[in-house]
Coordinates of C-alpha atoms in Angstrom, one line a residue:
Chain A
X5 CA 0.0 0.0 0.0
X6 CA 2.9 2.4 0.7
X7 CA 4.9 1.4 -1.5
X8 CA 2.1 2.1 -4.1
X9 CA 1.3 5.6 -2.9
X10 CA 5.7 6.4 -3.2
X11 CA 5.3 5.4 -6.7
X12 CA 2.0 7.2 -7.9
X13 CA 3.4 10.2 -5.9
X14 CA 6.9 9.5 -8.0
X15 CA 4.7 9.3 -11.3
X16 CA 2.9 12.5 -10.8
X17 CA 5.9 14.2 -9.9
X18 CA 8.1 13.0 -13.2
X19 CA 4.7 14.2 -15.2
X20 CA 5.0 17.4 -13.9
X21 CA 8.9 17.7 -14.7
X22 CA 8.3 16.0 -17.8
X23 CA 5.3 18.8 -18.8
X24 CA 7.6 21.6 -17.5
X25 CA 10.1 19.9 -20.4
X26 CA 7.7 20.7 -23.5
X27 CA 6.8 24.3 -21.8
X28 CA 10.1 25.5 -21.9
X29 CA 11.3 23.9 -25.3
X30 CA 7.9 25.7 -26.9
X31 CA 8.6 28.7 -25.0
X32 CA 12.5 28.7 -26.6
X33 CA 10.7 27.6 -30.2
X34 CA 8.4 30.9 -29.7
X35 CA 10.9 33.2 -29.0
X36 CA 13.5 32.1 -31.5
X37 CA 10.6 32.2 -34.6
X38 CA 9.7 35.7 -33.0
X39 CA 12.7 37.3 -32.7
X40 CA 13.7 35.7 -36.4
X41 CA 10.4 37.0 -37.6
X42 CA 10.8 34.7 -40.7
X43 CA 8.3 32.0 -41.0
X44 CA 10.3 30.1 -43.7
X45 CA 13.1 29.4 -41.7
X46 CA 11.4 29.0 -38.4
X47 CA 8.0 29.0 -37.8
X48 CA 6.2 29.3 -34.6
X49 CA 4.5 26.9 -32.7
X50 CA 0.9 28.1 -33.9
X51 CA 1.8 27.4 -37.0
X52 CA 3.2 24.6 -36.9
X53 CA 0.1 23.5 -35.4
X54 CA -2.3 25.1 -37.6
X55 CA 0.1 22.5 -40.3
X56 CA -0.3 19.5 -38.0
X57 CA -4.4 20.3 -38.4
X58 CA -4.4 20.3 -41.9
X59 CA -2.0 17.1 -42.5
X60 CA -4.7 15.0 -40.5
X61 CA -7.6 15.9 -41.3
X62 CA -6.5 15.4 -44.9
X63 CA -7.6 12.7 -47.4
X64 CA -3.9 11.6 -47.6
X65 CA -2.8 11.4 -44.4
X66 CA -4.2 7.7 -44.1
X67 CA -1.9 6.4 -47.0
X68 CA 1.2 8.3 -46.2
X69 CA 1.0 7.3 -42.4
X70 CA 0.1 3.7 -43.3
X71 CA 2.6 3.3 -46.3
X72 CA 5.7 5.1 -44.2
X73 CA 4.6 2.6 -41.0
X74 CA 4.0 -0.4 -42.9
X75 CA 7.5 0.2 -44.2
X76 CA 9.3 0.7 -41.2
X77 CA 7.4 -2.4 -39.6
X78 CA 8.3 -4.8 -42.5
X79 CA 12.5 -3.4 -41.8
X80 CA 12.2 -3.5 -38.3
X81 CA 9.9 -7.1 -38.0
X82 CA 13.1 -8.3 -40.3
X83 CA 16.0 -6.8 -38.2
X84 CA 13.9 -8.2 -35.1
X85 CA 13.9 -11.7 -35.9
X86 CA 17.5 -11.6 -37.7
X87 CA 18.8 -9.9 -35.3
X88 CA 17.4 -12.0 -32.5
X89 CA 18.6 -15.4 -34.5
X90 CA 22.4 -13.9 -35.6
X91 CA 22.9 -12.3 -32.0
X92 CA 21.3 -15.3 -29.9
X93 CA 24.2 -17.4 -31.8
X94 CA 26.7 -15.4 -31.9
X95 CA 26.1 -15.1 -27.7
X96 CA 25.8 -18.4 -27.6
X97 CA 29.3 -19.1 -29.5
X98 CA 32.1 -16.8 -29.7
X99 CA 33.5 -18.5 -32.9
X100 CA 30.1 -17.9 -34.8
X101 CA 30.3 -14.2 -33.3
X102 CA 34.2 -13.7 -34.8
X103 CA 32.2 -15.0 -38.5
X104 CA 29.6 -12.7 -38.2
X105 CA 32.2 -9.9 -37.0
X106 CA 33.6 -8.5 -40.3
X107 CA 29.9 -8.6 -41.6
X108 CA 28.7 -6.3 -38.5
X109 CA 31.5 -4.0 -39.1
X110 CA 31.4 -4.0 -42.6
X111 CA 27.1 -2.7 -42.1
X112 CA 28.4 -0.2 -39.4
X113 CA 30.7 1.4 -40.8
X114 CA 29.1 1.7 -44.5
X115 CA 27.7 5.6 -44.6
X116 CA 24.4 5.8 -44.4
X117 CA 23.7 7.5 -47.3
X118 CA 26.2 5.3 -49.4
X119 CA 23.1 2.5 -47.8
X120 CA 20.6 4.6 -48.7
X121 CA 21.9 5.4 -52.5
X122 CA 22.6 1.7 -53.2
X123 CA 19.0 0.4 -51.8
X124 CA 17.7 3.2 -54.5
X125 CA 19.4 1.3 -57.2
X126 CA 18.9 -2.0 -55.8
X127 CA 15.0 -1.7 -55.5
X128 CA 11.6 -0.1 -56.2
X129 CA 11.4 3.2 -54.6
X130 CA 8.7 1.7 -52.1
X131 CA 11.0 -1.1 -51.0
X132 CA 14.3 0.7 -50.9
X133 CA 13.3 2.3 -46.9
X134 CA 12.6 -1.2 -46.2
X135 CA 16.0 -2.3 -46.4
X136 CA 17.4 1.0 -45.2
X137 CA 15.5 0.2 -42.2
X138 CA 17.3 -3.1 -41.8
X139 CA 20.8 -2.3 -42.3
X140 CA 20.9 0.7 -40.0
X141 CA 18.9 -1.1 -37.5
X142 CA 20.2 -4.7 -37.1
X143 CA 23.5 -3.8 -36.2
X144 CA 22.1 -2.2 -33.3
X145 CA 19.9 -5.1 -32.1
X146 CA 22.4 -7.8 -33.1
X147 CA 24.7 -6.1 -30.6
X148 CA 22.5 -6.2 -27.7
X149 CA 21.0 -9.5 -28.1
X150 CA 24.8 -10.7 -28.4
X151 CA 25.5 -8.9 -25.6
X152 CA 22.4 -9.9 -23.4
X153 CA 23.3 -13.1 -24.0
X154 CA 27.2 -13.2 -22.7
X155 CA 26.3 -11.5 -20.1
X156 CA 24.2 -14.1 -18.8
X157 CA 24.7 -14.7 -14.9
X158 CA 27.2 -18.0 -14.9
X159 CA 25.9 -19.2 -11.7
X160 CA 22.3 -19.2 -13.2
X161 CA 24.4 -21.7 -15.8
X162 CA 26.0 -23.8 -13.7
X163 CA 22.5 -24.5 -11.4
X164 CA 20.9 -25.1 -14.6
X165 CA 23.3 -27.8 -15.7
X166 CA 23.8 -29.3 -12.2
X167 CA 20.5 -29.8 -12.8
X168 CA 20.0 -31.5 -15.8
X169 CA 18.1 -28.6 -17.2
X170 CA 17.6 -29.3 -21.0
X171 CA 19.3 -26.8 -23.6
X172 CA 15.9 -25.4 -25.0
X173 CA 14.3 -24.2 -21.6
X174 CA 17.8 -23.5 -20.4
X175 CA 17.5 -20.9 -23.2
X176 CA 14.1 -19.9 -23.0
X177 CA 14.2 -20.1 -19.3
X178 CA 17.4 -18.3 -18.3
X179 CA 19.1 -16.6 -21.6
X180 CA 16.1 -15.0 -23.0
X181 CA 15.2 -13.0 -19.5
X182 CA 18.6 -12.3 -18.8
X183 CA 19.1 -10.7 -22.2
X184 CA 15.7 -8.7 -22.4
X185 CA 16.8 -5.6 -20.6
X186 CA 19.9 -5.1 -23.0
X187 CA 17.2 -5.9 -26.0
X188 CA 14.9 -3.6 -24.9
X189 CA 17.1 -0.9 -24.6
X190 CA 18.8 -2.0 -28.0
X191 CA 15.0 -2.0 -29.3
X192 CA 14.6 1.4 -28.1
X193 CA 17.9 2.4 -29.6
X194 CA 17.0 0.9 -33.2
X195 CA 13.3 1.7 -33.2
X196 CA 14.3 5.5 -33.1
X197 CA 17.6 5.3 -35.5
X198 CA 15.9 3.0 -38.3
X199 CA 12.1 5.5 -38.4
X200 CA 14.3 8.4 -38.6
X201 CA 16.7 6.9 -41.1
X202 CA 13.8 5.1 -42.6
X203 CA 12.0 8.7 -43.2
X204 CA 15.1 9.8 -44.9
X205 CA 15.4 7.2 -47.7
X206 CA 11.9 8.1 -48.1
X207 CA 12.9 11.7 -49.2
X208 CA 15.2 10.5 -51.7
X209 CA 13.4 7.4 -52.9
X210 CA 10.4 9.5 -53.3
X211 CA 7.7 6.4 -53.1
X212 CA 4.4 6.9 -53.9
X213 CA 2.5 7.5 -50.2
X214 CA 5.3 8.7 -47.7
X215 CA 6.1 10.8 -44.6
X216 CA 9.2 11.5 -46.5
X217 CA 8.0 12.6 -49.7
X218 CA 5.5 14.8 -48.2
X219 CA 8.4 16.5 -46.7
X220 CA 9.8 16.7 -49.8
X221 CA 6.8 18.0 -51.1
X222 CA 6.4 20.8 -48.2
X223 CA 10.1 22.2 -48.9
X224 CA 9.5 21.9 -52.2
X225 CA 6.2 24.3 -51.6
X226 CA 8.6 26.2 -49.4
X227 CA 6.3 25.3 -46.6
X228 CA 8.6 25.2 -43.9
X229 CA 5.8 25.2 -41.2
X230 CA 4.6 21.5 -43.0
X231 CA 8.1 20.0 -43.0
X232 CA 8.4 21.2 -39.2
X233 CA 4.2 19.6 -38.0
X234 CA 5.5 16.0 -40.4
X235 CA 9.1 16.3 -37.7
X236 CA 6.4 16.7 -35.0
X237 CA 4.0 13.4 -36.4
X238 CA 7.3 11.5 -36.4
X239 CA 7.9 12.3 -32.9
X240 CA 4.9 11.2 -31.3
X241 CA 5.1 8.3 -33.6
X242 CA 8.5 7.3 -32.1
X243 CA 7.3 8.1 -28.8
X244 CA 4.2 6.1 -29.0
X245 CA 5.9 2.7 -30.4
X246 CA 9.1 3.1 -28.2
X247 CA 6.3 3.3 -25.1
X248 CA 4.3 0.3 -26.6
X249 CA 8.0 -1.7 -27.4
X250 CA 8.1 -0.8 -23.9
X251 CA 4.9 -2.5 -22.9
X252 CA 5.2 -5.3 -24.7
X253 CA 8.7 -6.7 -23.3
X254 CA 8.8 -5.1 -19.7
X255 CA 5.5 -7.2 -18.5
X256 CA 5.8 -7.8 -15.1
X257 CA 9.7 -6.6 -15.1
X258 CA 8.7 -4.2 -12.6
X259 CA 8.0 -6.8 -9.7
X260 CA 11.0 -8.2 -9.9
X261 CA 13.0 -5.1 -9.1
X262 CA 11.8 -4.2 -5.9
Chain B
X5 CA 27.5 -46.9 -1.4
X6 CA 26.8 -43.3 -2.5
X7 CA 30.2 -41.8 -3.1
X8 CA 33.5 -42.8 -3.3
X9 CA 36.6 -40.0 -3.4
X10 CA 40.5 -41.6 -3.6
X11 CA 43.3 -39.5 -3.5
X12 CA 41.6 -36.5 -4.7
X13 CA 44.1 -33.7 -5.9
X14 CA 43.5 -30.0 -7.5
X15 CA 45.9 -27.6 -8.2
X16 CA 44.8 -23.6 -9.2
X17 CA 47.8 -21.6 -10.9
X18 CA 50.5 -24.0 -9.3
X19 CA 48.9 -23.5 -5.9
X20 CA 48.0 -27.1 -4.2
X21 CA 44.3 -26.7 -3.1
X22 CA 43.2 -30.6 -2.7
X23 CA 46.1 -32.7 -1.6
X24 CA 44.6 -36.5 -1.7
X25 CA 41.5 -36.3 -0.2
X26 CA 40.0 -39.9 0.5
X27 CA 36.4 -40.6 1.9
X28 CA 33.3 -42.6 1.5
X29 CA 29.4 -41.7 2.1
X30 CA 26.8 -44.3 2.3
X31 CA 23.3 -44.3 2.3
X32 CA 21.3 -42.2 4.8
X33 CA 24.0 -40.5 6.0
X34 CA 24.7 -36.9 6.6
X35 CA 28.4 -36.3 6.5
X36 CA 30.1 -32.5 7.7
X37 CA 32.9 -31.1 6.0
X38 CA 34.4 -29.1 8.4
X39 CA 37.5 -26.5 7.6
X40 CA 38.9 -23.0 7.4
X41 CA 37.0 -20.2 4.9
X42 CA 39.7 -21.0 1.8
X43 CA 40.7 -24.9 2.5
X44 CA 39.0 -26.0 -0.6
X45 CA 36.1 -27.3 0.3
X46 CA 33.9 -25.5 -2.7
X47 CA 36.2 -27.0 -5.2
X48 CA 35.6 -30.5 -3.3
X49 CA 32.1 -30.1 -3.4
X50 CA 32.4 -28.7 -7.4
X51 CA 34.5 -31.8 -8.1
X52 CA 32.0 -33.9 -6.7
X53 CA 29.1 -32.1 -8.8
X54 CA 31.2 -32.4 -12.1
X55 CA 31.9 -28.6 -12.4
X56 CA 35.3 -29.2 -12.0
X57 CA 37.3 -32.0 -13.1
X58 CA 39.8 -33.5 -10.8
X59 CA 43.6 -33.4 -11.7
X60 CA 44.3 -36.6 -9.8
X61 CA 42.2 -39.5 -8.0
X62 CA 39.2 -41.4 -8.4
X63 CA 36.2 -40.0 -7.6
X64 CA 33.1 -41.9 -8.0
X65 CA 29.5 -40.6 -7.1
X66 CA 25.8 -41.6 -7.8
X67 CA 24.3 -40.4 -10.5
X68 CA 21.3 -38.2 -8.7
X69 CA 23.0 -35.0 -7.3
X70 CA 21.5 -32.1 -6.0
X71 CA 23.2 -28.8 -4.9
X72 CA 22.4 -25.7 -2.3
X73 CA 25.4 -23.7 -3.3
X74 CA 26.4 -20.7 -0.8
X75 CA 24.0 -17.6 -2.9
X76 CA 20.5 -18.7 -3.4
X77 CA 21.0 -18.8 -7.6
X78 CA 17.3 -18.6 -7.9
X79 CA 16.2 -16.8 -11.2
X80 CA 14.9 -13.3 -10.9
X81 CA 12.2 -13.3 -13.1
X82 CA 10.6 -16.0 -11.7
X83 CA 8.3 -16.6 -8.9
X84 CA 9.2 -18.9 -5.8
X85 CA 7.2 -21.6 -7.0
X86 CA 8.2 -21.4 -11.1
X87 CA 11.7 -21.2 -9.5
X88 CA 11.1 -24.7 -7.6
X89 CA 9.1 -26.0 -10.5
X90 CA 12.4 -24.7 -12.9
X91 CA 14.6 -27.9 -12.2
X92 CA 12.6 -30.6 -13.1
X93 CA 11.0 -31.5 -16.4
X94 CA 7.7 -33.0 -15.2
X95 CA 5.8 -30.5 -13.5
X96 CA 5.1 -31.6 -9.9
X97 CA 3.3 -28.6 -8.1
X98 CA 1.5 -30.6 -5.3
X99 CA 5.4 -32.2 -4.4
X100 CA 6.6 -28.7 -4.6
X101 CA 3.9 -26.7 -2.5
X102 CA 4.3 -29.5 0.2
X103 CA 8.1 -28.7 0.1
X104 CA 7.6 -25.0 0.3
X105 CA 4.7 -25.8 3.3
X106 CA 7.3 -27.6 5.3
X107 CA 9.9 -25.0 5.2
X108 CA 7.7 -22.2 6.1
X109 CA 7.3 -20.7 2.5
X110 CA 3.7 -21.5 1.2
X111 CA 2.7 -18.3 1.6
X112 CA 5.6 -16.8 -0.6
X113 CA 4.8 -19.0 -3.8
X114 CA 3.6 -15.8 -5.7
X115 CA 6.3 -13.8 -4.8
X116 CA 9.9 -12.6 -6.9
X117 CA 13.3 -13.3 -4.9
X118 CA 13.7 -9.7 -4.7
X119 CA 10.6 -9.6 -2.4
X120 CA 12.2 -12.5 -0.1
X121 CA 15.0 -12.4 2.7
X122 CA 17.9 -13.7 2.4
X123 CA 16.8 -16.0 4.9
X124 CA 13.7 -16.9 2.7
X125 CA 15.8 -17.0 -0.7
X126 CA 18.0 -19.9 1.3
X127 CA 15.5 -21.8 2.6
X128 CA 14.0 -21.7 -1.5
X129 CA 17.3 -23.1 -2.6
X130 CA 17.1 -26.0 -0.5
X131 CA 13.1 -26.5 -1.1
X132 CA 14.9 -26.6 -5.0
X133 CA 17.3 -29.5 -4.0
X134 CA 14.7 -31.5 -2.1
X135 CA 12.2 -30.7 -5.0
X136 CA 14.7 -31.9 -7.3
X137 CA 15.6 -35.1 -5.2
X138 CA 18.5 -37.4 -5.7
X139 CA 20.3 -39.7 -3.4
X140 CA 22.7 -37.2 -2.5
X141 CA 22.9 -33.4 -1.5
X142 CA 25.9 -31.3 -1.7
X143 CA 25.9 -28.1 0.2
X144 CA 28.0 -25.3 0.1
X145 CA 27.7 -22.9 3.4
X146 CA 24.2 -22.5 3.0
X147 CA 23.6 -20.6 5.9
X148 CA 26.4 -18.8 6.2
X149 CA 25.3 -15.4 5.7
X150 CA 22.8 -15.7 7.8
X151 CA 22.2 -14.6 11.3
X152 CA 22.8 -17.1 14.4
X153 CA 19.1 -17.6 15.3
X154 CA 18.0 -18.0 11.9
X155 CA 20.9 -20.8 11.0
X156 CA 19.3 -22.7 13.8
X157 CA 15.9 -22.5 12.9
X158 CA 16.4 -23.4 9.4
X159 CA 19.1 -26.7 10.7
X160 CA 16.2 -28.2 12.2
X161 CA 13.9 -27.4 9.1
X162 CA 16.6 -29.4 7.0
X163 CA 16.6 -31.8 9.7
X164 CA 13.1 -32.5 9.4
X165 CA 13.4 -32.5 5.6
X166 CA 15.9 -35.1 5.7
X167 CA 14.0 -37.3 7.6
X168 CA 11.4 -37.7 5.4
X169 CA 13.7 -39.9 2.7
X170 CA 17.2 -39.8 4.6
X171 CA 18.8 -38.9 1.7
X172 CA 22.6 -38.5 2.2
X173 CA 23.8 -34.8 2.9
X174 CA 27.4 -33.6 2.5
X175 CA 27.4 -30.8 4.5
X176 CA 30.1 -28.4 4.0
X177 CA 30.5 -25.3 6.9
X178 CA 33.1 -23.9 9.2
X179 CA 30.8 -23.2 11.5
X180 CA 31.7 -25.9 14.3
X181 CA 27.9 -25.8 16.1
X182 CA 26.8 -26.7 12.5
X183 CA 27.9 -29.4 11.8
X184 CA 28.0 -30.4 15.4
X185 CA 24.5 -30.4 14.8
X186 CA 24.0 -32.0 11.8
X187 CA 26.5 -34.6 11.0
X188 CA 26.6 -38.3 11.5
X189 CA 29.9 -37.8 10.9
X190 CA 32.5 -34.8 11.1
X191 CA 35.5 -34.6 8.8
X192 CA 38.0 -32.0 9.1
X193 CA 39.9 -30.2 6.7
X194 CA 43.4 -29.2 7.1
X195 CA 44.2 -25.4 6.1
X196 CA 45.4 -25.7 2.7
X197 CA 46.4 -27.6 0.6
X198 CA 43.5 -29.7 1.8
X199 CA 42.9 -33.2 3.1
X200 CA 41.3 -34.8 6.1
X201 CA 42.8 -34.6 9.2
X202 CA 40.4 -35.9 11.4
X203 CA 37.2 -37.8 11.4
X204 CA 34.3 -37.4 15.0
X205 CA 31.0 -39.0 15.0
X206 CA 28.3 -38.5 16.4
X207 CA 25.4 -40.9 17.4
X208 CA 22.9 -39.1 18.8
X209 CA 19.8 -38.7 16.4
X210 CA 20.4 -35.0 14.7
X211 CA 16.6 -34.2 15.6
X212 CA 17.6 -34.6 19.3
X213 CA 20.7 -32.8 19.4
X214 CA 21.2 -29.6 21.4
X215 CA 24.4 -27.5 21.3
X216 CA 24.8 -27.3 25.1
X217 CA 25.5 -31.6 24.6
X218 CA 28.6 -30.9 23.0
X219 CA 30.8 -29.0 24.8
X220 CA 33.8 -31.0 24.9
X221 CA 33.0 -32.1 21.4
X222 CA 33.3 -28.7 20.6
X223 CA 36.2 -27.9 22.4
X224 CA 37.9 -31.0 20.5
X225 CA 37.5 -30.5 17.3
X226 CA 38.2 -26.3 17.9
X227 CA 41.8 -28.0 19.4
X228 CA 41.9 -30.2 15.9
X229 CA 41.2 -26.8 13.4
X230 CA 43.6 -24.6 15.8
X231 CA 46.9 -27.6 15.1
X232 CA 49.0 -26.3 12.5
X233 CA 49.9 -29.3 9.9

């Protein structure tokens, strides 16, 4: 019961810090668009707003949302279960991580746009993000499934093999939690890198329905306002699927830490 | 016959730990190990469970071993009961819950380790090994981070545990009123590199023992750790 009124009071006091947050970064936006008094270089919140309200209640707004999200979901479903099957090995055995090791580096260390570029000329314009998506993002998630997996308590290990414990629920049963924090985090980490880079192939790929070619669209319109409400959609979309990543792999975490 | 050590030797970066260590257990039994914090009895006992492998000797065992190691090693993100329930393939929940009932735990099946005391979390471990089963029990110090009154408390719950199938129990402490209490038998370790230096039994039943009985016991086997080899 106490420990329950702690937290709620904890909650309600990070809301209010958190609100205080977006005050103060609108209060800066407002007075750097009105002491700039240009519009086309920085427009103020209002009308960046006034922007959002259009974008939605448009007729489009459905198939750009839906095409840019169903995009990013079919990169990111594919980094998730590669990564997840390349990292869980390589964890598992240190000479499958030293083959996979030049391949990891060789992804890393590629520039993104170079990635970006060759997915253009390697695929249709709608299925070039896709793979963007993937290559910036698996890295990212290989590395912490890897990582969640060698750092697996030892002792857990040993108990589990004095035991007799069989391989598959020793996995299931003692790597798989023990790696989930570093995945999550990693999830967190790639969810917000691969939209953002995802979005970007999108402005030079130009598909049909996209976040990113309505950007285009907007500078091309000189619209700065739209570019700046389609930043602000991206935001809350991040937001909303890192919090709902969030939900889905940190059930019932929370009991165990206190 | 459940165990069967000759001449059992270890070495660790040229350092001797095990120096020909020689004993039997048989059935029923419940055998103290009884030496200095850092005379090798963990690496005995890992010998024993197949962690580590022996550079010299013979060491035989039966092939149903369970372990209460010295830190609880119950999983995090499980409850008390899923953590019993971990170590066996065939669910048995009703074996389990009568475990957890006898050492005082029922009430604590829903709950994480991080909501148990360290007392609590031990106690789990060694619902775990009986859970498990087998014909012989290793354990490591189990209660030795925990406070005098509640190491006694939780010797009698093993005691009464034990009676139920007599397993044997190899008992490792160096806590002389431990295994003063619980062992059949007594063997003490010399201070590295280890082997046994002396052997006390006891025949009184360990359910009847009181500490008070064995003063001069005590006093012996205190005289027997003290001798420098």
């Amino acid at each position: 019961m106490k420990i329950s009124i702690i937290k709620n009071r904890e909650k309600k006091h990070n809301t209010i810090l958190f609100l205080m947050g977006i005050g103060l970064l609108l209060i800066g936006w407002s007075l750097i668009s009105y002491w700039l008094r240009q519009p086309i270089l920085v427009p103020g919140p209002m009308a960046t707003a006034e922007e959002i309200g259009k974008i939605v209640i448009s007729s489009q707004f459905g198939p750009i949302l839906g095409n840019t999200l169903l995009r990013f979901g079919a990169g990111f479903a594919l980094t998730m279960f590669l990564a997840a099957l390349f990292g869980i090995a390589a964890g598992l055995s240190p000479g499958l991580a030293r083959v996979f090791a030049p391949f990891i580096s060789l992804i890393k260390a590629v520039p993104t746009m170079a990635i970006i570029l060759l997915a253009i000329i390697w695929l249709k314009s709608n299925l070039a993000p896709i793979l963007v998506v993937f290559l910036i993002s698996f890295p990212v998630l290989y590395w912490s499934w890897k990582t969640g997996i060698e750092e697996t308590d030892g002792k857990l290990l040993e108990m589990a093999k004095l035991y007799r414990v069989g391989k598959v629920k020793t996995l299931c049963e003692i790597y798989l939690p023990s790696a989930r924090p570093y995945v999550l985090s990693g999830i967190s980490s790639a969810l917000g890198l691969g939209f953002k880079v995802g979005i970007g192939a999108e402005v030079l790929c130009q598909p049909r329905f996209g976040i990113g070619t309505a950007m285009q669209i907007e500078k091309s319109n000189l619209n700065t306002a739209g570019v700046f409400a389609w930043a602000l959609i991206c935001v809350v979309l991040v937001v909303v699927m890192d919090q709902l990543a969030k939900r889905v792999f940190f059930r019932g975490q929370e009991k165990r830490k206190i | 016959m459940i165990a069967q050590l000759k001449n059992v030797k270890k070495e660790y970066q040229g350092l001797q730990v095990l120096d020909g260590i020689s004993f039997v257990l048989q059935p029923g039994e419940i055998v103290c190990l009884l030496g200095p914090s850092g005379s090798g009895k963990t690496t005995l006992l890992n010998i024993m469970a197949g962690l580590l492998p022996a550079d010299d000797g013979e060491c035989w065992i039966t092939d149903k071993v369970s372990y209460v190691f010295q830190e609880d090693r119950l999983l995090p993100w499980k409850t008390l009961l899923e953590n019993i329930l971990f170590v066996k393939a065939e669910r048995e929940v009703e074996t389990a819950r009568a475990i957890l009932a006898k050492l005082g735990l029922i009430d604590f099946c829903n709950y994480y380790p991080a909501e148990l005391s360290g007392g609590m979390k031990q106690r789990a471990a060694i619902a775990r090994a009986f859970y498990a089963g087998g014909d012989l029990f290793l354990m490591d110090e189990p209660f030795q981070s925990l406070d005098v009154e509640l190491r006694l408390r939780l010797i009698k719950e093993l005691i009464s545990l034990w009676e139920v199938k007599r397993n044997t129990i190899l008992f490792v402490t160096h806590n002389l009123e431990e295994a003063i209490l619980l062992g059949h038998r007594i063997l003490v370790l010399s201070d590295g590199p280890a082997k046994i230096k002396k052997e006390f039994k006891v025949e009184m039943a360990p359910a009847d023992r009181v500490p008070e009985d064995f003063k001069e016991l005590k006093q012996e086997m205190e005289r027997c750790l003290a001798v420098v080899d």
